[in-house]
Short mmCIF file of C-alpha atoms in Angstrom, two decimals:
data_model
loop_
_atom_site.label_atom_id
_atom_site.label_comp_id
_atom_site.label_asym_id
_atom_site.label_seq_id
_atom_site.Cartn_x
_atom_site.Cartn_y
_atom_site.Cartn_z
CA UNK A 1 30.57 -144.50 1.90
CA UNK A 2 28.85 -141.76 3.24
CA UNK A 3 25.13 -141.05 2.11
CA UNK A 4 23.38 -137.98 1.00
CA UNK A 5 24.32 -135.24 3.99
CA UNK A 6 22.76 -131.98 4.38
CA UNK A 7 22.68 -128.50 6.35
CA UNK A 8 21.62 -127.61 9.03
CA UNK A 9 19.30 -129.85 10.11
CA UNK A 10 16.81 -127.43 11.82
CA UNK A 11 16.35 -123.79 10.95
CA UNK A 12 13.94 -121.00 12.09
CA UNK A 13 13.38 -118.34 10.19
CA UNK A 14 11.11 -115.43 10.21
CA UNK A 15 8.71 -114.18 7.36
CA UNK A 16 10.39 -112.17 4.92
CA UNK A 17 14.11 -113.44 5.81
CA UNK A 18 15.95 -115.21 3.18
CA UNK A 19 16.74 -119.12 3.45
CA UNK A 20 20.16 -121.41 2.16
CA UNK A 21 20.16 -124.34 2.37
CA UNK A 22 23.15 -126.79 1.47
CA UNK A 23 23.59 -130.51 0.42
CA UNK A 24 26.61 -132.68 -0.43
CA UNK A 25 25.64 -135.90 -3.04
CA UNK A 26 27.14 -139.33 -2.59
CA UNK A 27 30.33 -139.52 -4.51
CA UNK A 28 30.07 -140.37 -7.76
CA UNK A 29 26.95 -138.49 -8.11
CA UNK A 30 26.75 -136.07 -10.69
CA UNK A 31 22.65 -135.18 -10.44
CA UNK A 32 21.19 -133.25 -7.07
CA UNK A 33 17.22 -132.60 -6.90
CA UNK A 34 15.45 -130.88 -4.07
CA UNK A 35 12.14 -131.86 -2.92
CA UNK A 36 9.79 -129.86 -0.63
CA UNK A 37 7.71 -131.94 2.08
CA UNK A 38 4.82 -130.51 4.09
CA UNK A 39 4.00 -132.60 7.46
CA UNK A 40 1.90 -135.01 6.06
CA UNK A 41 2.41 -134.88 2.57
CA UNK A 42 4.67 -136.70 -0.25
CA UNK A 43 7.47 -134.59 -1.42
CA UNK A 44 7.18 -132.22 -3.98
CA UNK A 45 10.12 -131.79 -6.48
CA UNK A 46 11.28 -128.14 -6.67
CA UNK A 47 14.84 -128.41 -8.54
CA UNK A 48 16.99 -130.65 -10.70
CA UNK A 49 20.76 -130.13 -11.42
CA UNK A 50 23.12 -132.09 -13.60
CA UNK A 51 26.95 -130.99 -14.59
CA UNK A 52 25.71 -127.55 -12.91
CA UNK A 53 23.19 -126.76 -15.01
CA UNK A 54 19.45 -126.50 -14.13
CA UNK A 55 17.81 -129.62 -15.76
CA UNK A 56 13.81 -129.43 -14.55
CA UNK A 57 11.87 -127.66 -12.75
CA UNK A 58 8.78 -127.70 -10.04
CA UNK A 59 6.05 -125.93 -9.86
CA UNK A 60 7.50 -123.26 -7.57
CA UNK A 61 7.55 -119.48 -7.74
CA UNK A 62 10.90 -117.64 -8.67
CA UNK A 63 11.55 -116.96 -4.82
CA UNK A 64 12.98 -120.65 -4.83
CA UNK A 65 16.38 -121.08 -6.95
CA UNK A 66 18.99 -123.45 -6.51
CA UNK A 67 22.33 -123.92 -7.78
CA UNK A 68 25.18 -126.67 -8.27
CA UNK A 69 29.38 -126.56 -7.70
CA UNK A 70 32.07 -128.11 -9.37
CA UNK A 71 32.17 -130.50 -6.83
CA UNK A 72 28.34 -130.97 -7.32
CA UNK A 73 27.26 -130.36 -4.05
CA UNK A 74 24.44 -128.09 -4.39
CA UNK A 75 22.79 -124.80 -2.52
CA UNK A 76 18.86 -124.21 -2.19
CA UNK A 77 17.95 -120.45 -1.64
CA UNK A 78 14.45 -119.07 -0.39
CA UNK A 79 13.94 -115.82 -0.64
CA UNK A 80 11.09 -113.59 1.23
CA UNK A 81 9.99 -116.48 3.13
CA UNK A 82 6.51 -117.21 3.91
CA UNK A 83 4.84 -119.20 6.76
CA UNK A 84 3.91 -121.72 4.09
CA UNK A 85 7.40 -122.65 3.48
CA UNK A 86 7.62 -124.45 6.66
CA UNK A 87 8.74 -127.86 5.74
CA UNK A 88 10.95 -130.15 5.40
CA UNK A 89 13.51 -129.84 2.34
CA UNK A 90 14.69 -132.64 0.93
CA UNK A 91 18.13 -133.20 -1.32
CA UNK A 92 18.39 -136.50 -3.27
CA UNK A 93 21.24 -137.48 -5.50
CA UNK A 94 21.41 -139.68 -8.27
CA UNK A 95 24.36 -140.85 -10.50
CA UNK A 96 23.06 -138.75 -13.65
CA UNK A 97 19.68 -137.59 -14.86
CA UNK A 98 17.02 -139.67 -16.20
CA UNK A 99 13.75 -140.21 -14.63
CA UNK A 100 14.67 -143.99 -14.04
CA UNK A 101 17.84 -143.16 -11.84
CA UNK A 102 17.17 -144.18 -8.08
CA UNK A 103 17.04 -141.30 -6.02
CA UNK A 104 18.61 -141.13 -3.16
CA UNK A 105 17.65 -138.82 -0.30
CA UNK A 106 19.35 -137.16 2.68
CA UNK A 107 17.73 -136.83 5.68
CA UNK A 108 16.38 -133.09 5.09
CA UNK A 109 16.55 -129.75 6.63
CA UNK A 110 13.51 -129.03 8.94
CA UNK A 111 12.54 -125.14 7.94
CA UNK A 112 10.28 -123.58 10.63
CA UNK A 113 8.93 -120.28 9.81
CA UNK A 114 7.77 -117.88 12.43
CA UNK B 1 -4.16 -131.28 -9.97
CA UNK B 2 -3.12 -134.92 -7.76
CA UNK B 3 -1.44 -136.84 -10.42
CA UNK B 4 -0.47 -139.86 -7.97
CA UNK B 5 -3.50 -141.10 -5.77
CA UNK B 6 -2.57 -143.31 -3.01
CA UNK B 7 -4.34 -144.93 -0.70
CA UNK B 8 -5.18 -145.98 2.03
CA UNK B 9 -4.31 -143.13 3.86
CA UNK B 10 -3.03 -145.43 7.01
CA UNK B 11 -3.16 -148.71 7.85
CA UNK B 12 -2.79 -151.44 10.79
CA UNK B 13 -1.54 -155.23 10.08
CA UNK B 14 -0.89 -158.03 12.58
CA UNK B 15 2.60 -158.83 12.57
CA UNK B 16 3.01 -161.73 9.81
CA UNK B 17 -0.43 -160.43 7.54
CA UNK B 18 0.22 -158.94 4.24
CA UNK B 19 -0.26 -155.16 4.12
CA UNK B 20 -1.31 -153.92 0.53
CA UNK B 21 -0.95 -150.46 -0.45
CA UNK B 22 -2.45 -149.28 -3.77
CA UNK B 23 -1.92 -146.24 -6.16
CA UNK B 24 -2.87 -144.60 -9.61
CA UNK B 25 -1.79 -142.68 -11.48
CA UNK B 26 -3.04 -140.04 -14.20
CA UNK B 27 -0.68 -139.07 -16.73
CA UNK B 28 0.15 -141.66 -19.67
CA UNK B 29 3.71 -140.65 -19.97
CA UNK B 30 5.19 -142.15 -16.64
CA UNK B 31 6.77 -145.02 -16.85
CA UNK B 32 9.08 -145.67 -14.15
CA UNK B 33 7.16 -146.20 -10.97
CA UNK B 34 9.20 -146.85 -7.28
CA UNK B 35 8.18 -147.35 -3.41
CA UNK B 36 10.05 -145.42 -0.99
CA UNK B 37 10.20 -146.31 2.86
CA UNK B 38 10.20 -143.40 5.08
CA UNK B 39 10.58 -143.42 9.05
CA UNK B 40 10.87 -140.79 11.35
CA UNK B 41 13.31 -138.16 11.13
CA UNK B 42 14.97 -139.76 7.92
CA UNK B 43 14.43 -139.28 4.53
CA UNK B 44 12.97 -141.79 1.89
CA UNK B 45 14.69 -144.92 0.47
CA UNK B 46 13.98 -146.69 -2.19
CA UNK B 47 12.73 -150.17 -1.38
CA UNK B 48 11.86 -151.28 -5.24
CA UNK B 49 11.04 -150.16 -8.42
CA UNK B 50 9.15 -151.22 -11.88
CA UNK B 51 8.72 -150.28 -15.47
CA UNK B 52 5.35 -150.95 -17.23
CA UNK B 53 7.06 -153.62 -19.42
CA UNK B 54 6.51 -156.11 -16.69
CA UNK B 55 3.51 -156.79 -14.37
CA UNK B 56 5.14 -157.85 -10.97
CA UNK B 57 8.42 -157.29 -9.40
CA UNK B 58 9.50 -158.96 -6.52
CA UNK B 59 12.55 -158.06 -3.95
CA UNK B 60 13.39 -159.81 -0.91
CA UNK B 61 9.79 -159.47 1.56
CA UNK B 62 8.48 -156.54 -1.05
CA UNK B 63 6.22 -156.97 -4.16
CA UNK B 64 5.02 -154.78 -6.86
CA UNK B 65 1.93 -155.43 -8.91
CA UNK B 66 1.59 -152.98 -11.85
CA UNK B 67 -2.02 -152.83 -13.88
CA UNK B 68 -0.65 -150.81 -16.62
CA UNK B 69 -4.55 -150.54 -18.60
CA UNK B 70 -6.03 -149.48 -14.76
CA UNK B 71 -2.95 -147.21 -14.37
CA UNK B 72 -2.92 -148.85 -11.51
CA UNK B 73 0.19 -150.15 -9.51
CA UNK B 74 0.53 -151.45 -5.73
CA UNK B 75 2.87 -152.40 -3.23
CA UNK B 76 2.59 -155.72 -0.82
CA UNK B 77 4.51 -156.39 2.33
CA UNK B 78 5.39 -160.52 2.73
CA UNK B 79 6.03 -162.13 6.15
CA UNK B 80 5.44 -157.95 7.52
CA UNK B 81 7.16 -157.35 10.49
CA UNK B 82 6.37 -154.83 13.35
CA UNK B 83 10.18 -152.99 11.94
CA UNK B 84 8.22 -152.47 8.68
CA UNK B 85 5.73 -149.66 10.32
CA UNK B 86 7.05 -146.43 8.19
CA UNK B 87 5.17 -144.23 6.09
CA UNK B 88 5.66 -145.74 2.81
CA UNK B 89 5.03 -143.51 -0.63
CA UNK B 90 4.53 -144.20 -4.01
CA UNK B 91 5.90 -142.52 -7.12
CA UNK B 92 5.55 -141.86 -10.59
CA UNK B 93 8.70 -140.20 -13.09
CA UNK B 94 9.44 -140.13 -17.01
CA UNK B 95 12.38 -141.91 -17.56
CA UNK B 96 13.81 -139.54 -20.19
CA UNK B 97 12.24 -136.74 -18.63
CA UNK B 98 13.96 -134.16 -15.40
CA UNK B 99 11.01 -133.48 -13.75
CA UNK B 100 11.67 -135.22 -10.98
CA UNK B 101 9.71 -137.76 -8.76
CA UNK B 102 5.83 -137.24 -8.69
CA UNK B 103 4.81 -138.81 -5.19
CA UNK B 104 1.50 -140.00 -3.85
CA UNK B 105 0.40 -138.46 -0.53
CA UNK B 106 1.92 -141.72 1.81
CA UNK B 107 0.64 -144.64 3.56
CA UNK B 108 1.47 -144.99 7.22
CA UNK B 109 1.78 -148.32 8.12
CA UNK B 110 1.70 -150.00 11.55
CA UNK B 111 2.43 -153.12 12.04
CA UNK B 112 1.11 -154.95 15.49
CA UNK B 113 3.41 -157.46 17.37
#
């Protein structure tokens, strides 16, 4: 079965451009989450969806939303982008929500900004 | 405010030692805690996971040691092998929460033939 898969897998941007990012779960999987990781850093949850519906939220401003499709594959959008979103955005899927659910993650979509 | 500390920050083993890798954590209300393996260019997999009911979980090469009074929980490598050398993260969640994973800051790990 495939695994988490996600587009594009490099993107440059400049500041002030807008951002979407896309991710398709493993089948079956009814929860997405997106994760923000800075080079050198642990990821940094931004989003949760479950049945389409916006379950948690990071500590991110509103220029970050997200949102999920029938077919629960999910869209992240960045609006107004800054240098400091340059990093590497994670999508992880899990069967449902819960805390305890194992997460797992695509491979990411490396966001330069210029 | 760091609510996962993880340390150390890297770390070199001789092929066959026993690489430890230890973290903390600050708020009371986690209680699901997993290890995720990262290499280069891919994204982090779960290698094992614990609850605070228990103190140790093992799986396969991988071993979890959980201090639930310390907060306190770490991760050792068996038998570790130079295939093993990844950047390897903690994490802290509330099981009946949706705030997602909290992760530590990572541990890169090399491991010397």
């Amino acid at each position: 079965d495939a695994g988490v898969t996600q587009s594009p897998t490099h993107l440059i941007k400049t500041r002030g451009q807008h951002v979407t990012l896309r991710c398709s779960p493993i089948s079956g999987h009814k929860s997405v989450s997106w994760y923000q990781q800075v080079l050198g850093q642990g990821p940094q949850f931004i989003f949760q969806y479950y049945e389409k519906e916006e379950r948690g939220r990071g500590n991110f401003p509103d220029r970050f939303s997200a949102r999920q499709f029938p077919n629960y594959s999910s869209e992240l959008n960045v609006n107004a982008l800054l240098l400091g979103d340059s990093a590497l955005y994670l999508c992880a899927s899990s069967l449902w929500t819960g805390g305890d659910q194992p997460q797992h993650f695509g491979d990411g979509t490396r966001l330069s900004i210029l | 405010q760091q609510q996962v500390k993880q340390s150390p920050q890297s770390l070199i083993v001789q092929k066959g030692g026993i690489p430890i890798i230890n973290c903390a954590y600050e708020n009371t209300a986690f209680d699901y805690f997993p290890w995720y393996q990262q290499f280069p260019g891919k994204g982090p997999a779960l290698l094992i996971a614990i609850r605070p009911d228990v103190s140790e979980k093992k799986e396969g090469r991988f071993t979890i040691s959980f201090n639930k009074s310390a907060k306190q929980f770490s991760l050792h490598i068996m038998d570790s092998q130079p295939g093993d050398s990844a950047t390897y993260f903690c994490a802290a969640s509330m099981i009946g929460g949706a705030d997602g994973l909290t992760f530590g800051k990572g541990t890169h790990l090399i491991i010397q033939p």
